[in-house]
CSV table of C-alpha atoms and ligand atoms in Angstrom, one decimal:
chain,number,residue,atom,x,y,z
O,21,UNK,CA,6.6,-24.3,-17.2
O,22,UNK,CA,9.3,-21.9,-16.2
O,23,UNK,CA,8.9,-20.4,-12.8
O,24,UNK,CA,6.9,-17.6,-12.3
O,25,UNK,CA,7.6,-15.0,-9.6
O,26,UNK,CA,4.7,-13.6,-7.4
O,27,UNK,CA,6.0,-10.4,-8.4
O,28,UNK,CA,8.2,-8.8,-11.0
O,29,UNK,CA,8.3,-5.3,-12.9
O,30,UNK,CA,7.5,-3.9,-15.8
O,31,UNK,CA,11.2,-2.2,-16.8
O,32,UNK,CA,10.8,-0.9,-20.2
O,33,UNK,CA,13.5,0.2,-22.9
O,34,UNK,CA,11.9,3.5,-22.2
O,35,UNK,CA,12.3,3.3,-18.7
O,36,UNK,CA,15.7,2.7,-18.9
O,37,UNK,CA,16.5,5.0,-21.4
O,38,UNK,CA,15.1,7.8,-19.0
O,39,UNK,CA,17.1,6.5,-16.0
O,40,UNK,CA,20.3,6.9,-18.3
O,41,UNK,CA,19.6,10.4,-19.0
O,42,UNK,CA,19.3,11.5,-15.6
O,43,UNK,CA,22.6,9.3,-14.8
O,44,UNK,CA,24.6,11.2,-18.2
O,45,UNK,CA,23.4,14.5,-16.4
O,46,UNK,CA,25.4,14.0,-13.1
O,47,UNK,CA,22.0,15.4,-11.7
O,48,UNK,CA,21.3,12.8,-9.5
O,49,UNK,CA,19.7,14.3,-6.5
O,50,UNK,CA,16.3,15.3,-5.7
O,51,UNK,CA,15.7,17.8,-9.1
O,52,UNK,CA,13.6,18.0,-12.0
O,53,UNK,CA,12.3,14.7,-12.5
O,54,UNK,CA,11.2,14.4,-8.5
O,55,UNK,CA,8.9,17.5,-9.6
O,56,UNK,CA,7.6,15.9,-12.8
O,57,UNK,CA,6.9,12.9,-10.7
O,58,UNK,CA,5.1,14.7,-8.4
O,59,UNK,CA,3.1,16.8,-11.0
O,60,UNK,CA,1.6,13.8,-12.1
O,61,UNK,CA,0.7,12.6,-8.8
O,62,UNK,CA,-1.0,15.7,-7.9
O,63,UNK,CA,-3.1,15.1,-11.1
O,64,UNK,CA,-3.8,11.3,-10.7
O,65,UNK,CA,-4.8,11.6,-7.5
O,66,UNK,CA,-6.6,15.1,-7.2
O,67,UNK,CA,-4.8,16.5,-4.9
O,68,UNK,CA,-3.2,20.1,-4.2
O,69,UNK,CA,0.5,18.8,-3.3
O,70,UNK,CA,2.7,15.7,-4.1
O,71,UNK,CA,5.5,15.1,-2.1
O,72,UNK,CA,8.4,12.7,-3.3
O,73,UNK,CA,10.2,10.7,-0.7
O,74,UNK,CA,12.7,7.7,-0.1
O,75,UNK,CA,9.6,4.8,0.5
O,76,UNK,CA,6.2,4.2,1.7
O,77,UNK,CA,7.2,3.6,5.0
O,78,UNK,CA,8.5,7.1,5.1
O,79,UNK,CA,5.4,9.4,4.0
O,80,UNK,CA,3.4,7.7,6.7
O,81,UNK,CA,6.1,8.4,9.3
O,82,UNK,CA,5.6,11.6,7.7
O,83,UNK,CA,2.7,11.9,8.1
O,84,UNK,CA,2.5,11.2,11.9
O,85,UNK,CA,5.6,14.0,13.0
O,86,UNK,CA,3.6,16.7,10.8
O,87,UNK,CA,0.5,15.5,13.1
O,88,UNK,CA,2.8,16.3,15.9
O,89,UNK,CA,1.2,12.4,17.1
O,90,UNK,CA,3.3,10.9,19.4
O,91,UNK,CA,3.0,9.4,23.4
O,92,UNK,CA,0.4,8.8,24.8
O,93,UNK,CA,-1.9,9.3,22.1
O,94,UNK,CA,-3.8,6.3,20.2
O,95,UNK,CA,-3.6,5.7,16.4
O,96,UNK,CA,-6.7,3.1,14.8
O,97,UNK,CA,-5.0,0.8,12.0
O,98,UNK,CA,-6.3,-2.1,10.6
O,99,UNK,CA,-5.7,-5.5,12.8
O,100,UNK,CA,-4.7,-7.1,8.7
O,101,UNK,CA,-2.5,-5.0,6.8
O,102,UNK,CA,1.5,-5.0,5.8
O,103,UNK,CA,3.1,-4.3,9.2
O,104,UNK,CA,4.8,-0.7,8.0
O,105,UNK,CA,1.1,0.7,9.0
O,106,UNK,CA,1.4,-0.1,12.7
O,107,UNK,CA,5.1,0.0,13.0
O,108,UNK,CA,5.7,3.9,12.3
O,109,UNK,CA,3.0,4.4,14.8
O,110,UNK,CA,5.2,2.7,17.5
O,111,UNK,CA,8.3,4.5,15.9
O,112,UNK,CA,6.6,7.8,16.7
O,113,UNK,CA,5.9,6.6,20.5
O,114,UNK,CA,2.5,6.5,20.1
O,115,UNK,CA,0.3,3.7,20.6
O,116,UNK,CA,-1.7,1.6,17.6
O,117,UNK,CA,-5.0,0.2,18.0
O,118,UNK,CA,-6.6,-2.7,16.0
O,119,UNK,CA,-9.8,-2.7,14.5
O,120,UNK,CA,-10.5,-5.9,12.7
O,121,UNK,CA,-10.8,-6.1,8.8
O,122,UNK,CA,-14.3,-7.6,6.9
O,123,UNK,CA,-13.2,-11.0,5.4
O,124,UNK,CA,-14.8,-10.3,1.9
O,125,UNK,CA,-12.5,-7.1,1.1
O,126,UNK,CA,-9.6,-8.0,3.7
O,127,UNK,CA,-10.0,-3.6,4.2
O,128,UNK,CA,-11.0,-2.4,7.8
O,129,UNK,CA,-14.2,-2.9,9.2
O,130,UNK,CA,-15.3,0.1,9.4
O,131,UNK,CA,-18.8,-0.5,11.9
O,132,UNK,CA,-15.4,-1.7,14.5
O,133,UNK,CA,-13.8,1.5,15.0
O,134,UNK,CA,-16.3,4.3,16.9
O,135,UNK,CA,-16.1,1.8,19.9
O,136,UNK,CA,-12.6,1.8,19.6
O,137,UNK,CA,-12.1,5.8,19.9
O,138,UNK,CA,-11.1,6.7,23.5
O,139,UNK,CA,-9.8,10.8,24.5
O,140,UNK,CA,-6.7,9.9,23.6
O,141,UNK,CA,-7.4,8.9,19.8
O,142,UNK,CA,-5.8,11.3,17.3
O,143,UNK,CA,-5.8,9.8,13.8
O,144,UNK,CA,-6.9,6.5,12.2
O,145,UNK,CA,-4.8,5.1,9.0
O,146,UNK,CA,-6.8,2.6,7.1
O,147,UNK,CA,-5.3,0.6,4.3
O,148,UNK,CA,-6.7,0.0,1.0
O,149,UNK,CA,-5.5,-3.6,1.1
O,150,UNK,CA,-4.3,-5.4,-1.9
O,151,UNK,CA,-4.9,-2.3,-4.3
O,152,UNK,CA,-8.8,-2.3,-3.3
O,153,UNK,CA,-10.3,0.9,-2.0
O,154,UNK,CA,-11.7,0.5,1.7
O,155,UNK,CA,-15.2,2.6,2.6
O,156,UNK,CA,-12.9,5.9,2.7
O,157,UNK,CA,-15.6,7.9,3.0
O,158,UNK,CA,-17.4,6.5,5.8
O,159,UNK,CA,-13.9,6.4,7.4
O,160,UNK,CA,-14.0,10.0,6.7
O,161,UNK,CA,-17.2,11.0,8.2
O,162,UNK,CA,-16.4,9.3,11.5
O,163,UNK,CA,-13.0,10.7,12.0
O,164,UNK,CA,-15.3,14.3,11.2
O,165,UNK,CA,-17.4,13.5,14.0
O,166,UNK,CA,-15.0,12.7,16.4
O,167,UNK,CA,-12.2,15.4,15.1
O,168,UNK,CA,-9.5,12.6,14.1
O,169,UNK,CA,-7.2,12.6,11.5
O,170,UNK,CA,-6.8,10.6,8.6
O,171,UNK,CA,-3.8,8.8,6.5
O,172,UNK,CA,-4.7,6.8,3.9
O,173,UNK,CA,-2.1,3.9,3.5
O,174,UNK,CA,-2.7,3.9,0.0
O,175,UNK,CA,0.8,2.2,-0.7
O,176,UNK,CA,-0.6,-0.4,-3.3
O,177,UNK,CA,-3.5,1.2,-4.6
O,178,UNK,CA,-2.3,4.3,-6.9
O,179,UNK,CA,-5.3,4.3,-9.0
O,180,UNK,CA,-7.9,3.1,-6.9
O,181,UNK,CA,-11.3,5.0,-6.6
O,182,UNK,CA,-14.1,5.3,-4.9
O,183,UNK,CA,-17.3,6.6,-6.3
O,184,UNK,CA,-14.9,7.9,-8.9
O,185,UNK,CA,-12.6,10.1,-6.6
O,186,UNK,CA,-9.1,8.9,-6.4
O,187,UNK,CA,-7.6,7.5,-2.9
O,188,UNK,CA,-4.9,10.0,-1.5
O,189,UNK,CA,-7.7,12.6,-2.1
O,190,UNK,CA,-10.2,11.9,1.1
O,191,UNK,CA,-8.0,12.2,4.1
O,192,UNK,CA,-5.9,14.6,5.6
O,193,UNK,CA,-2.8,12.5,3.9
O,194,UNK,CA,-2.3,9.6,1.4
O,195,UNK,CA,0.2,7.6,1.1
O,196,UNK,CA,1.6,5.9,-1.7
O,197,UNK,CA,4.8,3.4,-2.2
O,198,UNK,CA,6.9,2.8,-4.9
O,199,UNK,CA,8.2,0.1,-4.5
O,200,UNK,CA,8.6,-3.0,-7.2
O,201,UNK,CA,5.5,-4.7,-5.6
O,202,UNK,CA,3.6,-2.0,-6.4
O,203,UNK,CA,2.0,-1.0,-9.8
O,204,UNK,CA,4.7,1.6,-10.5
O,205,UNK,CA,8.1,1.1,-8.9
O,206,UNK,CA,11.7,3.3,-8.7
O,207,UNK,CA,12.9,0.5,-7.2
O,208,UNK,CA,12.6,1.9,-3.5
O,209,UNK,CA,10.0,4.9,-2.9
O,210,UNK,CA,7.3,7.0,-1.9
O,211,UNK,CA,5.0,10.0,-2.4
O,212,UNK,CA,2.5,11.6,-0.2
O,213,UNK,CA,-0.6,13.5,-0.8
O,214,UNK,CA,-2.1,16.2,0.9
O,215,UNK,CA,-4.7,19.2,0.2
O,216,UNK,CA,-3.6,21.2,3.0
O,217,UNK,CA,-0.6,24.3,1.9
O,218,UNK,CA,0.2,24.0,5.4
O,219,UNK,CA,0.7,20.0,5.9
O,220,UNK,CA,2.9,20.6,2.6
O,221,UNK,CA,5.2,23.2,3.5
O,222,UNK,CA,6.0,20.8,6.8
O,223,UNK,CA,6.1,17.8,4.8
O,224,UNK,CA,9.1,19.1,2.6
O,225,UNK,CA,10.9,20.7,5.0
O,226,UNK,CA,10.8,17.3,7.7
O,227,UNK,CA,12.2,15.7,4.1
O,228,UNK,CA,15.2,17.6,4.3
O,229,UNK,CA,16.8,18.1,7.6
O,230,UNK,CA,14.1,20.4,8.7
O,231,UNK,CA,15.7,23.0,6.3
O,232,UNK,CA,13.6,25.8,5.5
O,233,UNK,CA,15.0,28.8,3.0
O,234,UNK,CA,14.4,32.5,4.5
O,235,UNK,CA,15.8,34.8,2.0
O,236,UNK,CA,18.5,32.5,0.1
O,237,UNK,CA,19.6,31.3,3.7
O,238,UNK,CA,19.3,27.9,5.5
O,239,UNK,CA,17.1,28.3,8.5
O,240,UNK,CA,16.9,25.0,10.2
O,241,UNK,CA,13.6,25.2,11.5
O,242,UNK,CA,13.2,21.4,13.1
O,243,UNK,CA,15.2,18.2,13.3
O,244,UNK,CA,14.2,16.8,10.3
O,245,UNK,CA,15.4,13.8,8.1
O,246,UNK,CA,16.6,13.3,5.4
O,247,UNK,CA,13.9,11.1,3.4
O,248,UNK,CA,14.5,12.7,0.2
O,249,UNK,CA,14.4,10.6,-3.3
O,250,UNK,CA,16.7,10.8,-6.2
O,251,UNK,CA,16.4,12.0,-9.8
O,252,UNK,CA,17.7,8.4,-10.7
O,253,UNK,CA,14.5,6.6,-9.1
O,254,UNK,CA,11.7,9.6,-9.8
O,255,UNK,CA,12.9,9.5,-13.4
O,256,UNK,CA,11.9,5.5,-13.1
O,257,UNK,CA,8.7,6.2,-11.6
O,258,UNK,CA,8.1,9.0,-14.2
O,259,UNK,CA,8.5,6.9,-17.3
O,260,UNK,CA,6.0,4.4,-15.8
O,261,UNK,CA,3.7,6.7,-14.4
O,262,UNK,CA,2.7,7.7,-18.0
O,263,UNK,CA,1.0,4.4,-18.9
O,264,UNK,CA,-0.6,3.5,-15.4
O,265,UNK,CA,-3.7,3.4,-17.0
O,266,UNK,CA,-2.9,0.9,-19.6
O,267,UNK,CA,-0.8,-1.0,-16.7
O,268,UNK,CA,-3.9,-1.0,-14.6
O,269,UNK,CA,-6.1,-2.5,-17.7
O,270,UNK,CA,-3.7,-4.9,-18.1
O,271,UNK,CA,-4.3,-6.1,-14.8
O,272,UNK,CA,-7.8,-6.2,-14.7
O,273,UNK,CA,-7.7,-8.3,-17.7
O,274,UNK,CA,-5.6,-10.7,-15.9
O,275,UNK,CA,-7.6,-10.6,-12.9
O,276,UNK,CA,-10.6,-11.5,-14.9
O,277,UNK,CA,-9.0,-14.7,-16.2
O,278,UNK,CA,-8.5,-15.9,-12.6
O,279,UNK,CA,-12.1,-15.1,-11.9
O,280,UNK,CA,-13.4,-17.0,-15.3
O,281,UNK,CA,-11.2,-19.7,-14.5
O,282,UNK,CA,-10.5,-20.4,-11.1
O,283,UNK,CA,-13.1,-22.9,-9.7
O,284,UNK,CA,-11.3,-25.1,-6.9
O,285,UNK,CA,-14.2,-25.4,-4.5
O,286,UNK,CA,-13.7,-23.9,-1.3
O,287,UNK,CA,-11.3,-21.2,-2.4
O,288,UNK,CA,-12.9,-17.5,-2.6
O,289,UNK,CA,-11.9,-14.8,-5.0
O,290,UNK,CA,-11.6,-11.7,-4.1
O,291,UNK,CA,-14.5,-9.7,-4.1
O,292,UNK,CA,-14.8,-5.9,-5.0
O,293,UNK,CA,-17.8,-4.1,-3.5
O,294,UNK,CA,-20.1,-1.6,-5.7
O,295,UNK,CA,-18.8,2.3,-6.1
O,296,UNK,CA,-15.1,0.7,-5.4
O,297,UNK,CA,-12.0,-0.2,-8.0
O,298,UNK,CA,-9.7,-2.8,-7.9
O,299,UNK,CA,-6.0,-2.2,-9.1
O,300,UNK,CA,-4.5,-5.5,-7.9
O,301,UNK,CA,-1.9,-4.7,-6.5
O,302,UNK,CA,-2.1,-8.4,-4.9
O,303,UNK,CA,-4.5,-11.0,-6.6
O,304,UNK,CA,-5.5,-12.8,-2.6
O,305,UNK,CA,-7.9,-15.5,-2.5
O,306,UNK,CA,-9.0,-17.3,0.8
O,307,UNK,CA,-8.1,-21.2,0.9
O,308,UNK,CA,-11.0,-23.6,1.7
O,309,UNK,CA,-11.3,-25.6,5.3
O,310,UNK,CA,-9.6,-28.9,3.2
O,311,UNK,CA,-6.7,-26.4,2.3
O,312,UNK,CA,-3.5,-25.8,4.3
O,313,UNK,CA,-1.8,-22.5,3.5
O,314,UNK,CA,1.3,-23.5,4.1
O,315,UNK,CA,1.1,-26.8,2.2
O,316,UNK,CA,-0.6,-25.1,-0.5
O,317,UNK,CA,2.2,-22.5,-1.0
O,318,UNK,CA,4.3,-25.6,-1.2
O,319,UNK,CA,2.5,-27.5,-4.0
O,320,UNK,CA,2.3,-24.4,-6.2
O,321,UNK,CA,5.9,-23.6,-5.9
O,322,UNK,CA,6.6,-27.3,-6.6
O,323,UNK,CA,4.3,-26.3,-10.2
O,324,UNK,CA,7.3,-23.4,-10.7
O,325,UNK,CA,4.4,-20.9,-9.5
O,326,UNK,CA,5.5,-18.2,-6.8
O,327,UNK,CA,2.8,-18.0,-4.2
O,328,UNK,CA,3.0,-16.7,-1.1
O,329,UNK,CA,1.0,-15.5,2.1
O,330,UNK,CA,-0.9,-12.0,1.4
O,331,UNK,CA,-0.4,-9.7,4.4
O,332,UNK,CA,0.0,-10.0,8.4
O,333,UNK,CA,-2.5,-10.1,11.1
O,334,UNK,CA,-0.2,-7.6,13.1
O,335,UNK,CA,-1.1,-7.8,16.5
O,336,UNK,CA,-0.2,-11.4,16.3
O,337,UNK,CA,3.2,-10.6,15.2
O,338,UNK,CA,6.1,-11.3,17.5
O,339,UNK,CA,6.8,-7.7,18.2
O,340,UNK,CA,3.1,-6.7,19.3
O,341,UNK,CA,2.1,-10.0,20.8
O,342,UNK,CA,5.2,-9.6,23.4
O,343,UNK,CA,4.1,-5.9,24.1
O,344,UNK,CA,0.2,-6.3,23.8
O,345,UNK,CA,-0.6,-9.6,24.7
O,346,UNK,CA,-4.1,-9.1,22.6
O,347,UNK,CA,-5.3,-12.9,21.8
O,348,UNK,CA,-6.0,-12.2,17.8
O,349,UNK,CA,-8.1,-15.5,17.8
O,350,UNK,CA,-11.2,-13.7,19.8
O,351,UNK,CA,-10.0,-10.0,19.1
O,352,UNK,CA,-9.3,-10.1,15.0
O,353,UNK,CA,-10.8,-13.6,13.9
O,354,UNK,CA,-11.1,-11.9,10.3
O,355,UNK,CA,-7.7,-11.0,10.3
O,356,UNK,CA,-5.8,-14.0,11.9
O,357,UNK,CA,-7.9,-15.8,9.1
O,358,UNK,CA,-6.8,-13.8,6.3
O,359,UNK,CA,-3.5,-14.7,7.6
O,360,UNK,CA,-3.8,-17.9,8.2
O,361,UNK,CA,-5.8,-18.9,4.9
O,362,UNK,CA,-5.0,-15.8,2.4
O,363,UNK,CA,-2.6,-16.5,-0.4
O,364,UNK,CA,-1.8,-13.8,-3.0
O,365,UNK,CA,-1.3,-15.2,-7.1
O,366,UNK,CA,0.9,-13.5,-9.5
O,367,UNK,CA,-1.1,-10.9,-10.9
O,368,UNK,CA,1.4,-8.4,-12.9
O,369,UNK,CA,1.7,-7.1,-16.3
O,370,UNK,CA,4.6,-8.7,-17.9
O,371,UNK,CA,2.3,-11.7,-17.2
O,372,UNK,CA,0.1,-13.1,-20.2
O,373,UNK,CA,-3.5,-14.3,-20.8
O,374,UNK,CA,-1.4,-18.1,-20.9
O,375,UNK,CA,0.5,-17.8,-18.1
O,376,UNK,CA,-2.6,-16.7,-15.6
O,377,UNK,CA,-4.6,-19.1,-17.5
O,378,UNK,CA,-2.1,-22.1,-16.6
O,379,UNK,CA,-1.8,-20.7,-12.6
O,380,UNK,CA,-5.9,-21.1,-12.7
O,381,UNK,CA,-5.2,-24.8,-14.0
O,382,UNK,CA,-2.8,-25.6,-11.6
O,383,UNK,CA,-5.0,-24.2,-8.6
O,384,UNK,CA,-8.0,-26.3,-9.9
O,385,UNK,CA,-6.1,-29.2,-9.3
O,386,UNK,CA,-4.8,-28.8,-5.6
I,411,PLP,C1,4.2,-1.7,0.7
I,411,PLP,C2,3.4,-1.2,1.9
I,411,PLP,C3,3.9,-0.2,2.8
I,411,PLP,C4,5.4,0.2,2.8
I,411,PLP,O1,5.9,0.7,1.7
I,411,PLP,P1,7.5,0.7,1.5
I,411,PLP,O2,7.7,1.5,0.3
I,411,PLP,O3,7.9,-0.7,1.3
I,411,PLP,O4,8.1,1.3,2.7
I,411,PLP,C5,3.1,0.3,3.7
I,411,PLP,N1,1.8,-0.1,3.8
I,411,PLP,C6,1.3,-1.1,3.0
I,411,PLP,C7,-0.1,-1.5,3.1
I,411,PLP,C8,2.1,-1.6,2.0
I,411,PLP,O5,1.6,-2.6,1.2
């Protein structure tokens, strides 16, 4: 069997084709396909403004500077989540406070965080892990009742839904990557979401330098960046954007192979709760007691299969267990389990019924 990556994307004649335009143009810079990309956006997710950017990691660092958020106030993430979600809060100044995530969706637990809201608290970011939608609404009602804001690191889970209203569309902000791990890529990328005319108007000028245009002149109204994205990458995007659903079908096809034909005992599938979606981004199963994760990574890539670990129990990280000190062991179990035992399968679309069919086989025999 030749080797299979745990990732790879979907780049289509089409795609290509579209990328070359923009490039024959000489319009390369933030133009007409960054507003196409962001038309669709708006509609996918059901939201009042779109807003293109360089990657993931920048709309959430976006997100936080519109927020004004920085020292001395508290931000709730997830203790298990790609470590992007806590690092822009410690990029703004600004302080990031674990809650620990339930085992069964690897998403945040959301009966952990009221006890973890203190006067300083401003906003919480929870993560729809993996491409699964966490309980956003619930998140929602509690940052109502205790006047918090919400960003919803939606960075792998562009077409995920609850109850049948689109992530990006509950909180204050969502926020969605682009990049080639993701469902749709432009190779590096982001857009974020927002309902609010005001948060939008902030949003695009902190994109670019802070600029805002008062009668045909420049008025630099803040030190912004420069987190723009170009024409070449949007046009990428674009061209993939319109077949997400049949790239998200695809997937669930796939997934559904695993789940038929995975039966190793000890290792758990994922599991997707009732009223949420599942656009796996990451296909991340829990290894048994018998099973070590790193061995097991090991043995599959011996079999030409790319596994790897799924996400990071954060606080346990080198960074944040020098500055913290917070033991994950007693704090996060859930988390520093998911860690420890998670591995994610290749789950993507250039990927056939054979090929997931023949991973299954392999992982029924460690
Ligand atoms: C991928 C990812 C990010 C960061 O996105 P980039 O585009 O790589 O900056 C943030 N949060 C989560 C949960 C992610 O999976």
């Amino acid at each position: 069997m030749d080797f299979i990556p745990l990732a790879s994307p979907d780049i289509r004649d089409a795609d290509i084709e579209l990328v070359n335009q923009v490039l024959r143009s000489g319009m390369l810079i933030q133009g007409a396909y960054v507003n196409k990309l962001e038309g669709e956006f708006r509609q996918i997710t059901n939201t009042g403004a779109a807003i293109a950017v360089s990657n993931g990691t920048a709309t959430l660092h976006l997100a936080l500077k519109v927020l004004g958020i920085g020292p001395g106030d508290e931000v709730i993430v997830p203790a298990f989540s790609y470590v992007a979600t806590a690092n822009v809060v410690e990029l703004v100044g600004a302080t990031p406070i674990f809650v620990d995530i339930d085992l069964a969706t690897f998403n945040i637990d959301v009966a952990g965080i009221e006890e973890k809201i203190t006067s300083r608290t401003r906003a919480i970011i929870p993560v729809h892990e993996f491409g699964l939608a966490c309980d956003i609404a619930s998140v929602c009602v509690l940052a109502k009742k205790h006047n918090l804001f919400v960003i919803e690191d939606a960075a792998c889970a562009l077409g995920a839904t609850q109850n049948d209203q689109p992530v990006g569309s509950f909180g204050d902000f969502g926020s969605f990557s682009l990049h080639p791990r993701k469902s749709i890529t432009s190779g590096e990328g982001g857009i974020i979401t927002t309902n609010s005319p005001a948060f939008e108007q902030k949003l695009r000028q902190l994109r670019n330098h802070g600029i805002e245009m008062e009668g045909g002149k420049m008025i630099f109204e803040e030190a912004g960046f420069n987190y723009r994205m170009t024409d070449i990458q949007a046009a990428l995007a674009y061209s993939q954007i319109l077949r997400l659903q049949t790239i998200l079908k695809d997937k669930q096809r796939l997934a559904e192979i695993y789940f038929n034909e995975i039966k190793r005992e000890g290792i758990v599938l994922p599991y997707v709760p009732k009223g949420m979606n599942h656009t796996w981004q990451t296909f991340h199963v829990l290894l048994g007691e018998d099973l070590d994760q790193a061995h097991t990574i090991q043995a599959l890539r011996n079999e030409n299969i790319g596994v790897n670990y799924g996400a990071q129990c954060i606080p346990a990280q080198k960074y944040y267990l020098k500055k913290y000190e917070l033991d994950s062991a007693t704090l996060f179990p859930n988390a520093l389990r998911a860690y420890q035992k998670g591995i994610a399968l290749p789950l993507y679309e250039k990927l056939t019924d054979k090929q997931i069919s023949a991973i299954a086989q392999k992982v029924n025999k460690l």
